[in-house]
C-alpha cells in the first residue's frame, strides 16, 4: 500500500520506517528542510534504537522516500498518517496548530479519496472535527475517511514496540476505513481493537495517565517505606507478582518525565476542567510527580547542609535511558534548584551533549564529572552506571556521598561497596547505607551529622 506519513518526529519517523519495513511504499514528509536533508543524506534527526537499520533496509529496497514537498506527498498516497507534534499549551491543553495546518493542506491539495489516520495524540473529539473540517473545505466528489490510530511507542524502544505491540487500536466509523486499516496491519498477529474514534482517542490518554498514576503510586509508597524502614523495591516486587497488579511501571525513583506522560496528564486534566469533571487521581499523580524530584534536593541538603559552592556530579540527564531526550526530564528541575542554591554542577550523560541549563559543566565521562565532588547524584538509569569502578570513584570523591535517584543498585550490592570504600548511599524508598568508617552500628547514624559539621567547618 502507498502511505504518506506527515511529521518526522520520533512517532512519525518510526511509523514510516516500520510501515516500509512491513512492505508498504512510504513517503515521509516534513516541513523542516533540515530534518529532511539529514534523512535524505542517510542521517537521523533523532536517536532511536534500531531505527537506522530499518531505514537503511527500506531505502535499499526503494520503499521509503523523504520530502518537504507536502502537496505532492499528499497527492501521491491514498493513506495519509498524521504524526505531527501536539505540545502542551500553558493551560495544559494540546496545541493542535500543526495538525490543523496539515488538515487544511489535505483539503486543498487532494485530488483523490484519502484515508487520514491520526497518530498524533489529540484531545477526544478531534478526529470528528477533522472529518467535519475536511468535508467543509474540500470539493464535493472527494471522499475522506478519518481514523484514530493512537500510538503506544516508548522512546528508546519505539521500533520494537511498533513491530511487537501489545495491541493495535483503531477508531473508525465505516467498513471502508476498517478494510484499509486491516490491510495496513495485516501482518501483525496481535489483538486489533476496532472501536469508535472517541474511544480510541480516550484509550491513549487513559493508558498514559494510568501509567503515570502507577509510577506516582509507587513513589508515594516509597516515601512511606523510607519512614517505616521498608524497602520499596521489595514492596513493588511483592505487589507486581499479583497478576491483577503486574510488575511494570512500579519502579520507584525521581519520577516520570519525557514528552508524553507529563503532556497527556495535563491534557486530560484540562479536558476535565473544561467539562467540569474532577479527576482527583490524575491530579494527585501530577502533584506527587512534581514533588518527587525535589526529594533529591532534600537528601542533599540533609547531608551537605547548604548546597552553596558544593560540587555535585550528576550522572544522567535524559528523562530515561536509551534516549537523548531531555523534555520534562527530572534532571532539569533538580539541576535548576541546585544551581539556585549555589551548587557547582558537573554532569555526564552518554547521549545528551547539549543541555539548556548553561551554567553546568558537561563532562566527557562519569569519572571526569565525579572529580573532587561532594556528592554523586544518579538521575537516569543508564546501564553503564551500573558498572562503575568504585575503587576509582572513591579516590576522586571529596565526600563519600552517593544519591541514587533511580535505585539502580541493590542494597546488598551497595552494602558491600559502601563497607569496602567507606561510602554513604541514599536511594528512593529504601534504607540508607553507611560505610562503617571503622565505627560500630550505634555510631553510624551520627556519621552524617559529623560529616555535616566537618563540611561546614571547611
Ligand atoms: C510513554 C508510554 O509508555 C508509551 O506507551 C506511549 O506511547 C508514550 O509515552 C507516548 O505517549 O508517546 P515514554 O514517554 O517514551 O512512553 O517513556 P516510558 O517508558 O513510559 O517512561 C516515562 C517516564 O516514566 C520515564 O521518565 C521513566 O523513567 C519513568 N518511569 C517509568 C518510572 O519512573 N518508573 C517506572 O516504573 C517506569
PDB file of N, CA and C and ligand atoms in Angstrom, residues 10-11 121 151-155 204 208 211 215 219 248-253 255-261 264 319-320 330 381 406, ligand 1:
ATOM      1  N   UNK A  10       9.753  11.462  16.436  1.00  0.00           N
ATOM      2  CA  UNK A  10      10.055  10.061  16.698  1.00  0.00           C
ATOM      3  C   UNK A  10       8.865   9.155  16.402  1.00  0.00           C
ATOM      4  N   UNK A  11       7.630   9.651  16.554  1.00  0.00           N
ATOM      5  CA  UNK A  11       6.465   8.810  16.226  1.00  0.00           C
ATOM      6  C   UNK A  11       6.352   8.646  14.708  1.00  0.00           C
ATOM      7  N   UNK A 121      -1.176  12.373  19.307  1.00  0.00           N
ATOM      8  CA  UNK A 121      -2.089  12.301  20.458  1.00  0.00           C
ATOM      9  C   UNK A 121      -2.934  13.575  20.477  1.00  0.00           C
ATOM     10  N   UNK A 151      -0.752   5.820  19.120  1.00  0.00           N
ATOM     11  CA  UNK A 151       0.496   5.033  19.236  1.00  0.00           C
ATOM     12  C   UNK A 151       0.805   4.776  20.704  1.00  0.00           C
ATOM     13  N   UNK A 152       1.477   3.644  20.938  1.00  0.00           N
ATOM     14  CA  UNK A 152       1.857   3.286  22.315  1.00  0.00           C
ATOM     15  C   UNK A 152       3.360   3.004  22.366  1.00  0.00           C
ATOM     16  N   UNK A 153       4.120   3.740  21.573  1.00  0.00           N
ATOM     17  CA  UNK A 153       5.572   3.506  21.482  1.00  0.00           C
ATOM     18  C   UNK A 153       6.296   4.170  22.643  1.00  0.00           C
ATOM     19  N   UNK A 154       7.262   3.435  23.197  1.00  0.00           N
ATOM     20  CA  UNK A 154       8.129   4.053  24.205  1.00  0.00           C
ATOM     21  C   UNK A 154       9.378   4.542  23.500  1.00  0.00           C
ATOM     22  N   UNK A 155       9.800   5.756  23.810  1.00  0.00           N
ATOM     23  CA  UNK A 155      11.049   6.251  23.224  1.00  0.00           C
ATOM     24  C   UNK A 155      12.185   5.341  23.640  1.00  0.00           C
ATOM     25  N   UNK A 204      -5.851   6.270  24.477  1.00  0.00           N
ATOM     26  CA  UNK A 204      -4.486   6.786  24.542  1.00  0.00           C
ATOM     27  C   UNK A 204      -4.251   7.579  25.841  1.00  0.00           C
ATOM     28  N   UNK A 208      -1.846   6.370  29.126  1.00  0.00           N
ATOM     29  CA  UNK A 208      -0.683   7.128  29.614  1.00  0.00           C
ATOM     30  C   UNK A 208      -0.914   7.650  31.033  1.00  0.00           C
ATOM     31  N   UNK A 211      -0.437   4.858  33.494  1.00  0.00           N
ATOM     32  CA  UNK A 211       0.993   4.586  33.721  1.00  0.00           C
ATOM     33  C   UNK A 211       1.586   5.630  34.672  1.00  0.00           C
ATOM     34  N   UNK A 215       3.248   5.001  38.492  1.00  0.00           N
ATOM     35  CA  UNK A 215       4.574   5.468  38.934  1.00  0.00           C
ATOM     36  C   UNK A 215       4.415   6.336  40.187  1.00  0.00           C
ATOM     37  N   UNK A 219       5.828   5.774  44.017  1.00  0.00           N
ATOM     38  CA  UNK A 219       6.673   6.810  44.621  1.00  0.00           C
ATOM     39  C   UNK A 219       6.080   7.301  45.947  1.00  0.00           C
ATOM     40  N   UNK A 248       5.129  -4.088  35.917  1.00  0.00           N
ATOM     41  CA  UNK A 248       5.723  -2.954  35.213  1.00  0.00           C
ATOM     42  C   UNK A 248       5.222  -1.609  35.754  1.00  0.00           C
ATOM     43  N   UNK A 249       6.054  -0.584  35.540  1.00  0.00           N
ATOM     44  CA  UNK A 249       5.763   0.780  35.995  1.00  0.00           C
ATOM     45  C   UNK A 249       5.612   0.882  37.505  1.00  0.00           C
ATOM     46  N   UNK A 250       6.335   0.020  38.205  1.00  0.00           N
ATOM     47  CA  UNK A 250       6.372   0.105  39.669  1.00  0.00           C
ATOM     48  C   UNK A 250       7.796   0.364  40.135  1.00  0.00           C
ATOM     49  N   UNK A 251       8.609   0.958  39.269  1.00  0.00           N
ATOM     50  CA  UNK A 251       9.980   1.278  39.658  1.00  0.00           C
ATOM     51  C   UNK A 251       9.992   2.660  40.323  1.00  0.00           C
ATOM     52  N   UNK A 252      10.277   2.671  41.622  1.00  0.00           N
ATOM     53  CA  UNK A 252      10.312   3.957  42.330  1.00  0.00           C
ATOM     54  C   UNK A 252      11.538   4.758  41.900  1.00  0.00           C
ATOM     55  N   UNK A 253      11.446   6.059  41.997  1.00  0.00           N
ATOM     56  CA  UNK A 253      12.577   6.898  41.605  1.00  0.00           C
ATOM     57  C   UNK A 253      12.210   8.360  41.710  1.00  0.00           C
ATOM     58  N   UNK A 255      10.732  10.110  39.570  1.00  0.00           N
ATOM     59  CA  UNK A 255       9.508  10.487  38.862  1.00  0.00           C
ATOM     60  C   UNK A 255       9.619  10.407  37.356  1.00  0.00           C
ATOM     61  N   UNK A 256       8.470  10.522  36.715  1.00  0.00           N
ATOM     62  CA  UNK A 256       8.428  10.399  35.256  1.00  0.00           C
ATOM     63  C   UNK A 256       8.693  11.737  34.582  1.00  0.00           C
ATOM     64  N   UNK A 257       9.251  11.646  33.374  1.00  0.00           N
ATOM     65  CA  UNK A 257       9.442  12.839  32.549  1.00  0.00           C
ATOM     66  C   UNK A 257       9.116  12.469  31.115  1.00  0.00           C
ATOM     67  N   UNK A 258       9.732  13.193  30.176  1.00  0.00           N
ATOM     68  CA  UNK A 258       9.507  12.883  28.763  1.00  0.00           C
ATOM     69  C   UNK A 258       8.423  13.753  28.170  1.00  0.00           C
ATOM     70  N   UNK A 259       8.194  13.550  26.887  1.00  0.00           N
ATOM     71  CA  UNK A 259       7.248  14.422  26.199  1.00  0.00           C
ATOM     72  C   UNK A 259       5.824  13.905  26.330  1.00  0.00           C
ATOM     73  N   UNK A 260       5.639  12.706  26.895  1.00  0.00           N
ATOM     74  CA  UNK A 260       4.306  12.088  26.799  1.00  0.00           C
ATOM     75  C   UNK A 260       3.521  12.089  28.106  1.00  0.00           C
ATOM     76  N   UNK A 261       4.038  11.432  29.151  1.00  0.00           N
ATOM     77  CA  UNK A 261       3.231  11.324  30.372  1.00  0.00           C
ATOM     78  C   UNK A 261       2.906  12.714  30.948  1.00  0.00           C
ATOM     79  N   UNK A 264       0.308  14.392  28.520  1.00  0.00           N
ATOM     80  CA  UNK A 264      -1.012  13.768  28.431  1.00  0.00           C
ATOM     81  C   UNK A 264      -1.797  13.869  29.739  1.00  0.00           C
ATOM     82  N   UNK A 319      15.483  11.916  30.164  1.00  0.00           N
ATOM     83  CA  UNK A 319      14.354  11.548  31.044  1.00  0.00           C
ATOM     84  C   UNK A 319      14.290  10.058  31.312  1.00  0.00           C
ATOM     85  N   UNK A 320      14.996   9.283  30.482  1.00  0.00           N
ATOM     86  CA  UNK A 320      15.140   7.850  30.728  1.00  0.00           C
ATOM     87  C   UNK A 320      16.301   7.366  29.860  1.00  0.00           C
ATOM     88  N   UNK A 330      13.418  14.921  34.814  1.00  0.00           N
ATOM     89  CA  UNK A 330      13.606  15.350  36.204  1.00  0.00           C
ATOM     90  C   UNK A 330      14.946  16.050  36.425  1.00  0.00           C
ATOM     91  N   UNK A 381      18.848   5.940  34.715  1.00  0.00           N
ATOM     92  CA  UNK A 381      19.377   4.582  34.945  1.00  0.00           C
ATOM     93  C   UNK A 381      20.076   3.997  33.713  1.00  0.00           C
ATOM     94  N   UNK A 406      17.412   6.598  41.038  1.00  0.00           N
ATOM     95  CA  UNK A 406      16.709   5.584  40.234  1.00  0.00           C
ATOM     96  C   UNK A 406      16.835   4.176  40.811  1.00  0.00           C
TER      97      UNK A 406
HETATM   98  C1  LIG B   1       5.135   6.629  27.224  1.00  0.00           C
HETATM   99  C2  LIG B   1       4.319   5.342  27.206  1.00  0.00           C
HETATM  100  O1  LIG B   1       4.999   4.316  27.955  1.00  0.00           O
HETATM  101  C3  LIG B   1       4.086   4.845  25.779  1.00  0.00           C
HETATM  102  O2  LIG B   1       3.226   3.722  25.783  1.00  0.00           O
HETATM  103  C4  LIG B   1       3.450   5.983  24.968  1.00  0.00           C
HETATM  104  O3  LIG B   1       3.248   5.610  23.615  1.00  0.00           O
HETATM  105  C5  LIG B   1       4.357   7.202  25.000  1.00  0.00           C
HETATM  106  O4  LIG B   1       4.529   7.601  26.379  1.00  0.00           O
HETATM  107  C6  LIG B   1       3.703   8.286  24.187  1.00  0.00           C
HETATM  108  O5  LIG B   1       2.624   8.725  24.561  1.00  0.00           O
HETATM  109  O6  LIG B   1       4.210   8.631  23.119  1.00  0.00           O
HETATM  110  P1  LIG B   1       7.757   7.191  27.029  1.00  0.00           P
HETATM  111  O7  LIG B   1       7.384   8.553  27.474  1.00  0.00           O
HETATM  112  O8  LIG B   1       8.630   7.023  25.850  1.00  0.00           O
HETATM  113  O9  LIG B   1       6.446   6.310  26.717  1.00  0.00           O
HETATM  114  O10 LIG B   1       8.519   6.518  28.231  1.00  0.00           O
HETATM  115  P2  LIG B   1       8.187   5.479  29.390  1.00  0.00           P
HETATM  116  O11 LIG B   1       8.998   4.281  29.192  1.00  0.00           O
HETATM  117  O12 LIG B   1       6.729   5.306  29.568  1.00  0.00           O
HETATM  118  O13 LIG B   1       8.782   6.279  30.643  1.00  0.00           O
HETATM  119  C7  LIG B   1       8.234   7.533  31.038  1.00  0.00           C
HETATM  120  C8  LIG B   1       8.875   8.036  32.315  1.00  0.00           C
HETATM  121  O14 LIG B   1       8.465   7.250  33.429  1.00  0.00           O
HETATM  122  C9  LIG B   1      10.409   7.993  32.316  1.00  0.00           C
HETATM  123  O15 LIG B   1      10.889   9.187  32.895  1.00  0.00           O
HETATM  124  C10 LIG B   1      10.733   6.803  33.211  1.00  0.00           C
HETATM  125  O16 LIG B   1      11.967   6.944  33.863  1.00  0.00           O
HETATM  126  C11 LIG B   1       9.579   6.860  34.216  1.00  0.00           C
HETATM  127  N1  LIG B   1       9.267   5.551  34.832  1.00  0.00           N
HETATM  128  C12 LIG B   1       8.832   4.521  34.078  1.00  0.00           C
HETATM  129  C13 LIG B   1       9.396   5.422  36.217  1.00  0.00           C
HETATM  130  O17 LIG B   1       9.789   6.365  36.928  1.00  0.00           O
HETATM  131  N2  LIG B   1       9.093   4.211  36.779  1.00  0.00           N
HETATM  132  C14 LIG B   1       8.650   3.155  36.052  1.00  0.00           C
HETATM  133  O18 LIG B   1       8.373   2.092  36.653  1.00  0.00           O
HETATM  134  C15 LIG B   1       8.523   3.316  34.665  1.00  0.00           C
END
